[in-house]
C-alpha positions as a Markdown table, in Angstrom:
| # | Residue | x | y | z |
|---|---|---|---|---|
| 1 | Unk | 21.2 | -13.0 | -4.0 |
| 2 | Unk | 21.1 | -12.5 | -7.7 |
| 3 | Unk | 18.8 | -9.8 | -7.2 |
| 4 | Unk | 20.3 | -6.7 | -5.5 |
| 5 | Unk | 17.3 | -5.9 | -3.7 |
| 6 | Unk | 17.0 | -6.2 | -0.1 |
| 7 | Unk | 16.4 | -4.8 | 3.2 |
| 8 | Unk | 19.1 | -4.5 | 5.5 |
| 9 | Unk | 18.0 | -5.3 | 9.2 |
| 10 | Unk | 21.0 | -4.2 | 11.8 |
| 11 | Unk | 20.4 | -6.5 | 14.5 |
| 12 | Unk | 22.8 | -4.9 | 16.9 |
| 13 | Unk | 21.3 | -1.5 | 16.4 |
| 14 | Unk | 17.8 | -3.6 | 17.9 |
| 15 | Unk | 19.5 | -5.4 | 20.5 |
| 16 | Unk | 20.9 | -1.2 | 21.4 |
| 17 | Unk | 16.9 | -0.1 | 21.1 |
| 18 | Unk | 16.2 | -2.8 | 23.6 |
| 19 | Unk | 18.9 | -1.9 | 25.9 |
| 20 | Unk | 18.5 | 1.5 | 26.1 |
| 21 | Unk | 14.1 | 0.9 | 26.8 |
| 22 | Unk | 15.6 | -1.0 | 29.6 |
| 23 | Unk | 17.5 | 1.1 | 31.1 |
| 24 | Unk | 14.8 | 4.3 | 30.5 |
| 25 | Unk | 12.4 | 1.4 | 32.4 |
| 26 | Unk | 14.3 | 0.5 | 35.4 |
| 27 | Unk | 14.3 | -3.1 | 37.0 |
| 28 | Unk | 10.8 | -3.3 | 38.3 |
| 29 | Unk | 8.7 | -3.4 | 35.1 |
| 30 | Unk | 9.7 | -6.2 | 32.7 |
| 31 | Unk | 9.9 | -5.2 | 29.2 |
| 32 | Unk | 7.8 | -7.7 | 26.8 |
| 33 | Unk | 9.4 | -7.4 | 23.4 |
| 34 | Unk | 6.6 | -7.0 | 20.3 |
| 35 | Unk | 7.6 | -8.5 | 17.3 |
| 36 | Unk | 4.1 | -8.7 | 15.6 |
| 37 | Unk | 3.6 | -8.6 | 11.8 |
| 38 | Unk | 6.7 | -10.4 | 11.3 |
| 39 | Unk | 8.7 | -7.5 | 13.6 |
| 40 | Unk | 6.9 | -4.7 | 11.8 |
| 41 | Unk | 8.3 | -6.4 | 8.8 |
| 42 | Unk | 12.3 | -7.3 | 10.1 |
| 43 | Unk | 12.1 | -10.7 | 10.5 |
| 44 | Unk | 10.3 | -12.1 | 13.5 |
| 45 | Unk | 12.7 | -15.0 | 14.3 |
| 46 | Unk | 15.7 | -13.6 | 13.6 |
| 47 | Unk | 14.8 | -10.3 | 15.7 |
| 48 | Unk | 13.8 | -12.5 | 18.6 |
| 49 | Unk | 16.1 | -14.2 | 19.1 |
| 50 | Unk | 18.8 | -11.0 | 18.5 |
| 51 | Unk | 16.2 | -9.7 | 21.6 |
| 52 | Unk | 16.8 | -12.9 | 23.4 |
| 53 | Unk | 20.6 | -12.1 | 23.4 |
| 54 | Unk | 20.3 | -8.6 | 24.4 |
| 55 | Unk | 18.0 | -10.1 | 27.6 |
| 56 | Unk | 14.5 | -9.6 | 26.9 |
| 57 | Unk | 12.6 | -13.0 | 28.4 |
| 58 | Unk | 9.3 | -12.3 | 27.0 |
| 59 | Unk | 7.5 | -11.4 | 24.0 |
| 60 | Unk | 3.9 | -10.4 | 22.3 |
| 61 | Unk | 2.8 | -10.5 | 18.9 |
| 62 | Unk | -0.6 | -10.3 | 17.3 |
| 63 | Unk | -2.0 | -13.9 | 15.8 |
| 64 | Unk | -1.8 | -17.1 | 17.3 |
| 65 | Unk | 0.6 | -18.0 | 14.4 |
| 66 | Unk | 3.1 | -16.0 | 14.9 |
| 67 | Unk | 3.4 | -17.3 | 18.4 |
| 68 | Unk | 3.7 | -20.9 | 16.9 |
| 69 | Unk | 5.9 | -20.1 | 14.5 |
| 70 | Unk | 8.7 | -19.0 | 17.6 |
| 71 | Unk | 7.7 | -21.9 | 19.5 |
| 72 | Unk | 9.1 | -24.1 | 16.2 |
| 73 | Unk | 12.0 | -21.9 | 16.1 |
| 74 | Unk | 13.4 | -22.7 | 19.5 |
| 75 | Unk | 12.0 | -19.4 | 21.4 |
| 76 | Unk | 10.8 | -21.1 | 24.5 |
| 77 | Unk | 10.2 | -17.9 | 26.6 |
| 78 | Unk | 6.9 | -16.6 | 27.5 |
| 79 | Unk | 4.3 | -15.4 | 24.9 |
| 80 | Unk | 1.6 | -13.4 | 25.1 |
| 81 | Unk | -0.9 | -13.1 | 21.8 |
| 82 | Unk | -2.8 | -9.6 | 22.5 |
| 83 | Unk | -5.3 | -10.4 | 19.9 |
| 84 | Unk | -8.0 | -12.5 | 19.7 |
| 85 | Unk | -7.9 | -16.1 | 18.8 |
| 86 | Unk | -10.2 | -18.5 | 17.3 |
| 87 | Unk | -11.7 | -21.4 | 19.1 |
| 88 | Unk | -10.0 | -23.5 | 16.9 |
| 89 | Unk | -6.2 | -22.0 | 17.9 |
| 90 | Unk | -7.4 | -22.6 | 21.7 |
| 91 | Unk | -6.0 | -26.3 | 21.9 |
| 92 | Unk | -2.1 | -24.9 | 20.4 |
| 93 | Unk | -2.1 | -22.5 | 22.4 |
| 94 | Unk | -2.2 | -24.5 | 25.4 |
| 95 | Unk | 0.1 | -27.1 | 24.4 |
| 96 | Unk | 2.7 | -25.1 | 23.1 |
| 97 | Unk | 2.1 | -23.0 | 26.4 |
| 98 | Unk | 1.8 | -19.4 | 24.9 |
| 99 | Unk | -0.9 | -16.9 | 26.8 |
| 100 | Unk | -4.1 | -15.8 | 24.9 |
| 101 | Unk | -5.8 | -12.9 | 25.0 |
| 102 | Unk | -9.1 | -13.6 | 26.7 |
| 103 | Unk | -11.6 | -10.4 | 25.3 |
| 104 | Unk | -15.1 | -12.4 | 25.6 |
| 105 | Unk | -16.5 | -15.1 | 28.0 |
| 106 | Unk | -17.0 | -17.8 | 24.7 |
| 107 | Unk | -12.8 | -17.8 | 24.7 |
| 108 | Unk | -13.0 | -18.5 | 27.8 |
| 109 | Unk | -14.6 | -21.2 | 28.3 |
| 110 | Unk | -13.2 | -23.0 | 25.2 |
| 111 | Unk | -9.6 | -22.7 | 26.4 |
| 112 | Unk | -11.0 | -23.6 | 29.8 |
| 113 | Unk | -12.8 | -26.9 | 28.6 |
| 114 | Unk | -9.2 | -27.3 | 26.3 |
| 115 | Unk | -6.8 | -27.4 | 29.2 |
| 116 | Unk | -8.6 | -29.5 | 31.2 |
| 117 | Unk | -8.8 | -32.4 | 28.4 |
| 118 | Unk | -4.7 | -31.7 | 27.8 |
| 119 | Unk | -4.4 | -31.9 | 31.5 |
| 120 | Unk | -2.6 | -28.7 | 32.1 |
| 121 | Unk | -3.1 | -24.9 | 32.6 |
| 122 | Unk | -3.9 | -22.2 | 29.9 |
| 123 | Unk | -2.3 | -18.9 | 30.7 |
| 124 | Unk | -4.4 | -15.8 | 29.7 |
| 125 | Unk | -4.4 | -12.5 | 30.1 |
| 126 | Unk | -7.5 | -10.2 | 30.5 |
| 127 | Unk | -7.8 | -7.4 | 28.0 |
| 128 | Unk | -9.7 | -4.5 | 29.5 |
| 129 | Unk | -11.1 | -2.1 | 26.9 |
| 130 | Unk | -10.4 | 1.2 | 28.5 |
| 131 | Unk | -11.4 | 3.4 | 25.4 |
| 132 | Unk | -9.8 | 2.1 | 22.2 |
| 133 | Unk | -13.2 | 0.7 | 21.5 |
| 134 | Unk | -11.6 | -2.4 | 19.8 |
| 135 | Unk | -11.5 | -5.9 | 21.8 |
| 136 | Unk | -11.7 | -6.4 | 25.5 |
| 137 | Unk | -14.4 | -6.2 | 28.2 |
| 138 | Unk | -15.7 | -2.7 | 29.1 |
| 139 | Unk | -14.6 | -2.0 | 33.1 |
| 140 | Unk | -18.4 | -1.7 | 33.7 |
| 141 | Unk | -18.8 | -5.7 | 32.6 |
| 142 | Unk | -16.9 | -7.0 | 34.9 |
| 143 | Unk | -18.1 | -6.6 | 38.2 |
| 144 | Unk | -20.8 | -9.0 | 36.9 |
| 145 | Unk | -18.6 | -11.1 | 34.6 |
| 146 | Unk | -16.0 | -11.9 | 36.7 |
| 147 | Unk | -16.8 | -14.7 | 39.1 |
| 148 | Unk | -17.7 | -17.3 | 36.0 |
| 149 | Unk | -14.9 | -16.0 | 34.4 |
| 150 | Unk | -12.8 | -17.1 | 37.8 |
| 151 | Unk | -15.0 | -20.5 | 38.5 |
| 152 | Unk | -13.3 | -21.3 | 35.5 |
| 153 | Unk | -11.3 | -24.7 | 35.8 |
| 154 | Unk | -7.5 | -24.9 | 34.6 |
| 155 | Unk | -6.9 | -21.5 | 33.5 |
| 156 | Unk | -3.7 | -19.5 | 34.9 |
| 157 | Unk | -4.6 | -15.9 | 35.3 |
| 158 | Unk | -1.5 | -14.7 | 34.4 |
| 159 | Unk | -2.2 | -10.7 | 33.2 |
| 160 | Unk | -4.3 | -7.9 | 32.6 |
| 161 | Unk | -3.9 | -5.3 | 30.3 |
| 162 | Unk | -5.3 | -2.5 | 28.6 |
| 163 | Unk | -4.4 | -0.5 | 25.0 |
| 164 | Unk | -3.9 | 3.4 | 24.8 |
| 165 | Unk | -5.6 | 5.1 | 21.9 |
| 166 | Unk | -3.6 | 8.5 | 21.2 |
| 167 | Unk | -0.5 | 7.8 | 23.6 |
| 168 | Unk | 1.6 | 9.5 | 20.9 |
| 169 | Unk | -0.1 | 12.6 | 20.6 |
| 170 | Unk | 0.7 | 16.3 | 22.1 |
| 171 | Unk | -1.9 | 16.0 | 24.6 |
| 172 | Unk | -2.1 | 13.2 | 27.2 |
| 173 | Unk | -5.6 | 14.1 | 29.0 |
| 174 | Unk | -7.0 | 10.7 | 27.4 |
| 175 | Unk | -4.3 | 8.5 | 28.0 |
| 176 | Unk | -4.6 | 9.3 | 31.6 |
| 177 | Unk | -8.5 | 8.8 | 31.8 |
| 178 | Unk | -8.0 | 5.2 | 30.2 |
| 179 | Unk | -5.4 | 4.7 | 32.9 |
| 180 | Unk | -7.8 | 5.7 | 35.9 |
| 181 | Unk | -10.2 | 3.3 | 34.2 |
| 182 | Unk | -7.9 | 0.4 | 34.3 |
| 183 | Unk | -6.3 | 1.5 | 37.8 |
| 184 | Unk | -10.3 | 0.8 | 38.6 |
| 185 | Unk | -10.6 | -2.5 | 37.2 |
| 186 | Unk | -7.0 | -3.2 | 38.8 |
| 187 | Unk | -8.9 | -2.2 | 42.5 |
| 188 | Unk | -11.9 | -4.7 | 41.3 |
| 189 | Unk | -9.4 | -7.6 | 41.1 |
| 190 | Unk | -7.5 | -6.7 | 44.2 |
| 191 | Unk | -10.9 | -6.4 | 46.3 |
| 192 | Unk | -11.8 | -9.8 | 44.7 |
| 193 | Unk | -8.9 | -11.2 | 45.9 |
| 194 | Unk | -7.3 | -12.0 | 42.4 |
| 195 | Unk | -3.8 | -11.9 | 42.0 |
| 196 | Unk | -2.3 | -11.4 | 38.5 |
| 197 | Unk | 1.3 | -11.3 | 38.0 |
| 198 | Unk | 1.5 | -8.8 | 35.3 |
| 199 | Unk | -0.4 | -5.4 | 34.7 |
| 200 | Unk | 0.4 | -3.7 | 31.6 |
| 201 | Unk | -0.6 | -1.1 | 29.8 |
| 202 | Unk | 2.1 | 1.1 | 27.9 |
| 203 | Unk | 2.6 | 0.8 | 24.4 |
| 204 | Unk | 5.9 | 2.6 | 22.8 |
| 205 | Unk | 4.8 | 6.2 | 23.1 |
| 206 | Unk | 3.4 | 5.5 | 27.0 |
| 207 | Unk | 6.4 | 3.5 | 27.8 |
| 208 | Unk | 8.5 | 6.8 | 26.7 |
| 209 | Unk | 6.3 | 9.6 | 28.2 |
| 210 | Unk | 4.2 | 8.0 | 31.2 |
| 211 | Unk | 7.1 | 6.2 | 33.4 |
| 212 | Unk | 3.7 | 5.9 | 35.9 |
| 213 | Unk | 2.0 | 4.0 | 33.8 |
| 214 | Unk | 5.0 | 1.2 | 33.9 |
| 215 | Unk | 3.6 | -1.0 | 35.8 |
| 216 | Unk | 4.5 | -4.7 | 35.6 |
| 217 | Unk | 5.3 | -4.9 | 32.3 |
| 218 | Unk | 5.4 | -2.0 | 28.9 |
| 219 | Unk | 5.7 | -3.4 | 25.6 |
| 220 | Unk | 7.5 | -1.9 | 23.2 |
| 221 | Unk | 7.0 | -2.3 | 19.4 |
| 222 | Unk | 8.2 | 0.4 | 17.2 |
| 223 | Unk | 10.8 | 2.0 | 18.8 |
| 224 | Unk | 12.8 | -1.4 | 19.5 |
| 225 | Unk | 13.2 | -0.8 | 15.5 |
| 226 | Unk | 14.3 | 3.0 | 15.9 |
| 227 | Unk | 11.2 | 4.4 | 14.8 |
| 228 | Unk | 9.4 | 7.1 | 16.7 |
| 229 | Unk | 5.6 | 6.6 | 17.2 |
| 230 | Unk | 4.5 | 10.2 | 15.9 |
| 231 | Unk | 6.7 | 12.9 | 14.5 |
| 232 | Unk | 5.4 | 14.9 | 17.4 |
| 233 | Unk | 6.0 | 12.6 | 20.1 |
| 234 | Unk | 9.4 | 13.2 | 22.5 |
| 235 | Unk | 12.1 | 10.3 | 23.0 |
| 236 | Unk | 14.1 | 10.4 | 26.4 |
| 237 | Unk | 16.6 | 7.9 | 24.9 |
| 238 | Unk | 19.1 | 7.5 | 21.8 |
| 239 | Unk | 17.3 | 5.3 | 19.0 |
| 240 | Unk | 18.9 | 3.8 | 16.1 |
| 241 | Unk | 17.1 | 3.1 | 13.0 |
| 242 | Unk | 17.3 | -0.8 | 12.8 |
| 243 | Unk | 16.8 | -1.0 | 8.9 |
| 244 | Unk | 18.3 | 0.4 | 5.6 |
| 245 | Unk | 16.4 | -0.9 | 1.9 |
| 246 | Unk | 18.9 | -0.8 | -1.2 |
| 247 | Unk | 19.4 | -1.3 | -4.4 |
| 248 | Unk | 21.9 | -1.2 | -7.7 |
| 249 | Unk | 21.5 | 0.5 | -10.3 |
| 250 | Unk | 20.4 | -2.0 | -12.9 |
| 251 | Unk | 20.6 | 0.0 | -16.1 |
| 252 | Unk | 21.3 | 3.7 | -17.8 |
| 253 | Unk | 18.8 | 5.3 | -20.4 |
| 254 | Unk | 20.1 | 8.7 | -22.1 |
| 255 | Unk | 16.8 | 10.3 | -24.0 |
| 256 | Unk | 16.1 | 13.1 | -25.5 |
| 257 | Unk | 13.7 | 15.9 | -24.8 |
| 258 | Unk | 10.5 | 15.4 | -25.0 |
| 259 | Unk | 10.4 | 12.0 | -24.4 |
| 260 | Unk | 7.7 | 10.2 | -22.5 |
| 261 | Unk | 8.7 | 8.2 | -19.6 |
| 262 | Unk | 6.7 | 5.0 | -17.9 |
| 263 | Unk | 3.1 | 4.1 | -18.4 |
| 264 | Unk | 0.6 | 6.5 | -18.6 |
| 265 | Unk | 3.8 | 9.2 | -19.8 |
| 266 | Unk | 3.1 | 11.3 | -16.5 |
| 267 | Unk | 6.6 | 12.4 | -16.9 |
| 268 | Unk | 8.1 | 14.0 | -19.9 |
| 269 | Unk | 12.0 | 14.9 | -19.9 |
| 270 | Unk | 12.3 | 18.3 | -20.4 |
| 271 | Unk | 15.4 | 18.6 | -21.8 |
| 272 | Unk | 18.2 | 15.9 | -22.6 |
| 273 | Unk | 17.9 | 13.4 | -19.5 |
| 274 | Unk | 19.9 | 10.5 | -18.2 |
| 275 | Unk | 17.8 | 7.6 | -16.1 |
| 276 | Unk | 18.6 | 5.0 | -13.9 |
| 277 | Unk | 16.4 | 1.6 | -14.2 |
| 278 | Unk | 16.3 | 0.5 | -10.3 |
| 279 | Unk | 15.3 | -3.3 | -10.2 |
| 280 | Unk | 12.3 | -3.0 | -8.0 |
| 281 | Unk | 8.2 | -1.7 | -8.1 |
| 282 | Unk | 5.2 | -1.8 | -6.3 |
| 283 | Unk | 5.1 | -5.5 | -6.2 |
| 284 | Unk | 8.3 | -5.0 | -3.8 |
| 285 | Unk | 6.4 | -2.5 | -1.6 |
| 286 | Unk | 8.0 | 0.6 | -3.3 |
| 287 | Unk | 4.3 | 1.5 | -4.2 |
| 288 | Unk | 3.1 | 3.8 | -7.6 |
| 289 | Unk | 2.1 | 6.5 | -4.5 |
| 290 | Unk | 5.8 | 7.3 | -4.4 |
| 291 | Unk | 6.5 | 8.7 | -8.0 |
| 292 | Unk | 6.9 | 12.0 | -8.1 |
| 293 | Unk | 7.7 | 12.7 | -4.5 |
| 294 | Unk | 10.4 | 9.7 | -3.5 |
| 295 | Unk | 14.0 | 11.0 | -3.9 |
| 296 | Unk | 16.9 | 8.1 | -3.3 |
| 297 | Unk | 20.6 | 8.0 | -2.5 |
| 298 | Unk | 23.2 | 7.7 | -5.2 |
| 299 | Unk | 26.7 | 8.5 | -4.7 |
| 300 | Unk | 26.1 | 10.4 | -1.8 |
| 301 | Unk | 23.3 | 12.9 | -3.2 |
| 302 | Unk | 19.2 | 12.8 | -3.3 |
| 303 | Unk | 18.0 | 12.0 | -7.1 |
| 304 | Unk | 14.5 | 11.9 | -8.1 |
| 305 | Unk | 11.9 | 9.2 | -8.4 |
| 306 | Unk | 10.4 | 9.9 | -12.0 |
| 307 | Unk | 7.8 | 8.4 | -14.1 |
| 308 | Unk | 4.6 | 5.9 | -12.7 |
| 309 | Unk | 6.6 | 3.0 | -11.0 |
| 310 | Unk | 6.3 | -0.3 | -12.6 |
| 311 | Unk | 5.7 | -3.8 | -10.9 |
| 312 | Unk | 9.4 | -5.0 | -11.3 |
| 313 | Unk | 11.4 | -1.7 | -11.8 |
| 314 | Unk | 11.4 | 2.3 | -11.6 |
| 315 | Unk | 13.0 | 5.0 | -12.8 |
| 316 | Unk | 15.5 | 7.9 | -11.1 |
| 317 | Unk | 16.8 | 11.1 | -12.9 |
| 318 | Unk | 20.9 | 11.2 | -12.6 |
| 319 | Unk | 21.1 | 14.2 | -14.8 |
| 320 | Unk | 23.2 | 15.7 | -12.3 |
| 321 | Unk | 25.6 | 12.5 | -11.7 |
| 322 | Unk | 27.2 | 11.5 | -14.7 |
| 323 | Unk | 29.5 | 9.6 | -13.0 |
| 324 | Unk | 26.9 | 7.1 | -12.2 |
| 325 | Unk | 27.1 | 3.9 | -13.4 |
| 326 | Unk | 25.4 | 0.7 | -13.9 |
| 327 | Unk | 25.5 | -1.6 | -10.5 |
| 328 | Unk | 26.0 | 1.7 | -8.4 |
| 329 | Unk | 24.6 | 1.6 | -4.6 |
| 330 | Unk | 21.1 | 3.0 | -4.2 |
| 331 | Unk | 19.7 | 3.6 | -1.0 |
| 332 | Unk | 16.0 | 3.8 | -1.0 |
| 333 | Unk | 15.7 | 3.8 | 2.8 |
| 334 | Unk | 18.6 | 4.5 | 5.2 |
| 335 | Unk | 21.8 | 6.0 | 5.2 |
| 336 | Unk | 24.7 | 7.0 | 2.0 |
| 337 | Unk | 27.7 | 9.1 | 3.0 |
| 338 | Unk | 26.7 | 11.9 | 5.4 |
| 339 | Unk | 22.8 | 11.9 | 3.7 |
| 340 | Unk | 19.9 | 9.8 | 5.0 |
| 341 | Unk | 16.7 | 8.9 | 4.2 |
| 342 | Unk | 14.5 | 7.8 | 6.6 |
| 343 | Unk | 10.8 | 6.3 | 7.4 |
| 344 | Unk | 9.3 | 9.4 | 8.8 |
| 345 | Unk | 9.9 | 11.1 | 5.6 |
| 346 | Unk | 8.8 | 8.2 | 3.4 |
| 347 | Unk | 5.6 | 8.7 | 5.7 |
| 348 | Unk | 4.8 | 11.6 | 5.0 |
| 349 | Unk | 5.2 | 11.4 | 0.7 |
| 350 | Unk | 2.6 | 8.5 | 1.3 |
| 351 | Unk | 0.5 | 10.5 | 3.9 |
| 352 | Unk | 0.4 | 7.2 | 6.3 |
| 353 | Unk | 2.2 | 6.6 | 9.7 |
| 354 | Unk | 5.6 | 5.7 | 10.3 |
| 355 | Unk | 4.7 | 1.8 | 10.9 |
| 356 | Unk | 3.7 | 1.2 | 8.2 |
| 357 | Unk | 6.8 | 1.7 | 6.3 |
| 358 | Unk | 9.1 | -1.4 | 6.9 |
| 359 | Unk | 6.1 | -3.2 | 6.3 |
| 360 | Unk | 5.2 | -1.9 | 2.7 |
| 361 | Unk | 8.3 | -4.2 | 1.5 |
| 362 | Unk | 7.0 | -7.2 | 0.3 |
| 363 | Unk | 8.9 | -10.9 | 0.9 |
| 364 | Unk | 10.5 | -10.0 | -2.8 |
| 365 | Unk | 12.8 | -8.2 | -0.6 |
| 366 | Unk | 15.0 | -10.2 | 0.8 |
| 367 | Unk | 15.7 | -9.2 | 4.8 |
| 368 | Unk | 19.9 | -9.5 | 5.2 |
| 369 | Unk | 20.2 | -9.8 | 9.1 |
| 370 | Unk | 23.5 | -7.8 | 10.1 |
| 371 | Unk | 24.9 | -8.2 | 13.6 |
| 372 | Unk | 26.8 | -5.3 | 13.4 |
């Protein structure tokens, strides 16, 4: 790299993630390993198969796509995309054999009508909308839905599931009221005769919080990257933060007081001031949002984001360090010495939630896969 910028994923802190779910789980549910939105923005490929090692046999992510793009890859387990697909993704779906998300009758039938001209099965699995109000049949549709949905030629009824809206907050009473309406739809099925292989409903918070809800399968998505789902929300089980972003420092500016600092000049130096130029912006991810409350790592201690950050570079106040110098190790997220900083608190300077974070970093940022 020529650039110093990067993120730092720690594969064997993932593969850890993984195997401590697991064991929190127990052997009767499998564990279905998300790696959406380019694995909440870790690498997709290189995380799955890192999963892959560690012993997780299936996985879910969120665009038909991203299911392709592992298939071309080598990652010939089982997929499952949980959101909904075109008619026009129906035909790759089925020949590259990855389950689709079947939320409307229309899907249906296309992927039906598509795997009997292939000449072989589609998987799907039924999403039930239990209360997030977003895709997926209501429970109260389906008594009436369900036998042309079954008459249905060539499709393999592989899994239901259902998605919990406020899992990772203090109080559960919701969470459990979605789960008695799925456990209803679950009794529809079984007095219908219909036998699906996989029920699922847990996302990360449930999976931690509502070892009931287990089921067949829970499907873990933030926390395999050491991230908790809500400041708030309890974890049984050591997590390791899978990522670290850094820089160097790519130049030094002594100026003196009164000087204006950035566009706009929203920062003034106050008195005699020493800067560091860090080589990254907003067009990295490391958004205008964070000047004026981001701090980062330099030699061990927390220096201030100052001045409007730019597209390519921003600005840090090492007053305090004179000992800095040019090509220094900055941490922007992560860990220097015995001082950390991590995504929670980048969270809350942006006022978002803690997945978006890895995310925010644009491809301009290289990811560095570690197996450490």
């Amino acid at each position: 790299m020529l650039r110093p910028t990067r993120m730092e994923v720690h594969l064997g802190r993932i593969q850890e993630n993984y195997r401590s779910i697991r064991s929190h789980v127990g052997a009767r549910a499998q564990v279905m390993g998300v790696v959406k939105a380019n694995a909440y923005g870790t690498g997709m490929v290189p995380v799955a198969s890192a999963l892959r090692e560690a012993g997780c046999t299936r996985f879910a992510v969120a665009t038909p796509e991203e299911a392709l793009e592992l298939r071309r890859c080598g990652i010939g387990d089982p997929i499952l995309v949980m959101g909904a697909s075109s008619a026009d993704a129906a035909g790759e779906l089925v020949a590259q054999d990855v389950a689709a998300t079947v939320a409307d009758l229309s899907f249906a039938q296309v992927l039906s009508r598509e795997a009997t001209r292939q000449g072989r099965p589609a998987r799907f699995h039924l999403k039930v909308d239990t209360g997030m109000g977003r895709i997926g049949f209501l429970p109260q549709e389906l008594p009436s839905l369900l036998p042309e949905l079954l008459a249905l030629g060539n499709l393999d009824f592989e899994g239901v599931f259902t998605h919990f809206a406020t899992a990772d907050e203090e109080r559960l009473d919701y969470t459990w009221t979605q789960f008695r309406r799925f456990g209803d739809v679950l009794e529809e099925l079984r007095d219908r005769g219909v036998g699906v292989r996989l029920r699922h409903a847990c996302n990360s918070a449930a999976l931690m919080r509502c070892p009931e809800m287990h089921l067949d399968a829970v499907r873990p998505g933030v926390i395999l990257y050491g991230l908790r789902p809500s400041p708030g929300c309890p974890v049984p089980f050591p997590l390791s933060p899978a990522f670290e972003v850094k820089t160097s420092v790519a130049a030094l500016r002594e100026l003196p007081p009164g000087s204006g600092v950035s566009y706009g000049l929203r920062y003034v130096t106050r008195g005699r001031e020493r800067l560091a130029v860090l080589p990254l912006g907003y067009r990295d991810g490391y958004v205008r949002a964070l000047a004026g409350k981001a701090e980062v790592l330099i030699l061990g201690h927390r220096v201030p984001v100052v001045g409007t950050i730019c597209m390519d570079q921003c600005l840090v106040d090492v007053t305090s360090l004179p000992e800095v110098c040019v090509g220094d190790e900055v941490v922007l997220l992560g860990r220097q010495g015995d001082r950390s900083i991590e995504a929670e608190e980048m969270a809350r300077w942006l006022g978002t939630i803690v997945y978006e974070i890895p995310g925010l970093f644009s491809e301009r940022v290289p990811r560095v896969h570690l197996e450490d």
